[in-house]
XYZ file of C-alpha atoms in Angstrom:
162
model
C 113.669 89.219 116.126
C 116.074 88.346 112.655
C 113.050 87.842 110.874
C 111.598 91.464 111.818
C 115.035 93.579 111.459
C 115.580 91.905 108.095
C 111.772 92.064 107.484
C 109.781 93.214 103.981
C 106.536 94.465 103.776
C 105.081 90.458 103.884
C 106.954 89.525 106.940
C 106.596 92.857 108.614
C 102.769 91.903 107.709
C 102.361 89.114 108.534
C 104.581 90.267 111.878
C 101.990 92.885 113.058
C 98.930 89.660 112.664
C 99.726 87.584 114.243
C 100.717 90.377 117.039
C 97.312 91.832 116.463
C 95.979 88.292 117.205
C 98.235 87.438 120.132
C 95.974 86.734 123.141
C 99.302 86.967 125.804
C 99.638 90.470 126.419
C 103.753 89.555 127.921
C 103.827 88.019 124.433
C 102.150 91.077 121.967
C 103.961 93.564 124.231
C 106.378 91.913 121.951
C 105.727 91.081 119.220
C 104.360 95.555 118.353
C 108.144 96.369 120.187
C 109.682 94.436 117.050
C 107.338 96.224 113.983
C 109.981 99.318 115.776
C 112.790 96.793 114.593
C 112.730 97.030 110.549
C 115.695 97.784 108.965
C 113.457 98.879 106.134
C 112.601 102.729 106.389
C 109.651 102.388 105.157
C 108.791 99.675 107.299
C 110.046 101.481 110.583
C 107.711 104.831 108.971
C 105.237 102.389 109.913
C 105.625 101.926 113.001
C 106.496 105.060 113.971
C 102.974 105.635 112.507
C 101.655 102.957 114.472
C 103.496 103.257 117.923
C 100.379 106.943 117.457
C 97.581 104.757 117.483
C 96.384 102.997 120.320
C 96.765 99.203 118.735
C 100.090 98.468 120.596
C 98.969 100.125 123.719
C 100.389 103.402 125.302
C 102.867 101.391 126.982
C 104.692 99.942 123.537
C 104.745 103.473 121.882
C 107.334 104.974 122.778
C 108.991 102.301 123.799
C 108.145 102.064 119.546
C 109.758 105.188 118.739
C 112.444 104.421 120.720
C 113.431 101.351 118.657
C 113.109 102.867 115.901
C 115.588 105.388 116.009
C 118.556 102.879 116.504
C 118.493 102.599 113.071
C 116.259 105.579 111.825
C 117.961 108.232 114.628
C 117.170 111.568 112.001
C 113.638 109.216 110.959
C 112.523 109.054 114.710
C 114.046 112.428 116.145
C 111.400 114.092 113.813
C 108.500 111.864 113.418
C 108.304 112.609 118.413
C 109.127 116.174 117.108
C 107.130 116.688 114.681
C 104.590 115.096 117.057
C 105.948 116.056 119.655
C 102.808 117.035 122.032
C 101.113 113.399 121.245
C 104.088 111.770 121.180
C 104.708 113.861 124.833
C 101.492 112.016 126.682
C 103.651 108.586 126.279
C 107.156 109.897 128.518
C 107.177 111.034 131.440
C 107.278 114.420 132.332
C 111.177 113.831 134.241
C 112.281 111.742 130.638
C 112.019 113.666 128.294
C 114.991 115.994 128.637
C 116.273 112.627 127.720
C 113.978 111.314 125.825
C 114.010 113.618 122.799
C 117.835 113.944 122.265
C 118.367 110.355 123.049
C 116.186 109.704 120.124
C 119.186 111.600 117.697
C 122.256 109.591 119.404
C 122.727 107.278 117.180
C 123.448 109.286 114.453
C 127.170 109.509 112.871
C 125.584 113.128 111.261
C 126.356 115.757 112.170
C 123.399 117.669 111.239
C 121.704 115.992 113.966
C 123.394 117.739 116.307
C 121.708 121.602 114.773
C 118.346 119.567 115.088
C 118.797 117.962 119.181
C 120.706 121.758 119.836
C 116.928 123.285 118.305
C 114.765 121.108 119.827
C 116.679 121.780 123.616
C 116.589 125.539 122.446
C 112.503 125.965 122.078
C 111.666 122.684 125.078
C 114.686 122.557 127.222
C 115.642 124.541 130.875
C 119.130 125.643 129.952
C 119.541 123.579 133.555
C 117.550 120.921 131.233
C 119.807 120.740 128.632
C 122.266 117.444 130.516
C 121.075 114.747 128.210
C 120.763 117.106 125.336
C 125.076 118.093 125.365
C 125.568 113.840 126.122
C 123.863 113.268 122.832
C 125.385 115.874 120.783
C 129.486 114.936 122.245
C 128.441 111.246 121.269
C 127.063 112.236 117.645
C 129.890 114.205 117.286
C 132.635 111.211 118.077
C 131.335 109.145 115.696
C 131.521 111.746 112.546
C 134.592 112.096 114.040
C 135.314 108.287 113.847
C 133.198 107.430 110.222
C 135.613 110.267 109.341
C 138.370 108.623 110.568
C 138.201 105.192 110.378
C 136.331 104.642 106.981
C 139.216 105.413 104.591
C 141.463 103.036 107.084
C 139.182 99.987 106.335
C 138.281 100.922 102.583
C 141.543 101.096 101.998
C 142.608 97.679 104.039
C 140.057 95.699 102.190
C 141.672 96.528 99.044
C 144.617 96.143 99.935
C 143.807 92.721 101.126
C 141.536 91.586 98.186
C 144.999 90.869 95.988
């Protein structure tokens, strides 16, 4: 996990080749999911693009998009919405109202609130927006805490430098 998370392009490619060659379906599935955990945005994009192919297997594809959203919520959310028709085939009908908003939930950027709200307004029935509301509340809380705490942390670190 640590190697996949901090992979450069060459390491990511090596991990990808390992996944392709793996004969155990359980290990192969795990390897494909690890590809989506890269901190590097370019590699995360490669994992997202791969998720829409048949290569990782249908059961892994939605999870790969979700895993990429932890470090790259904007990238994953925008990707999923841009490819909504294809992504909808990977997520059960009953899970869609939760899946898309939760892709953006790890953001602390208030612009994501607008994106989730626009998605909910366009694709979710008013009675199915609870998960969108939860994601929006989480983002607002993260943004508020970040605005409050980052200056405090910086001041504390500056005081302890000497």
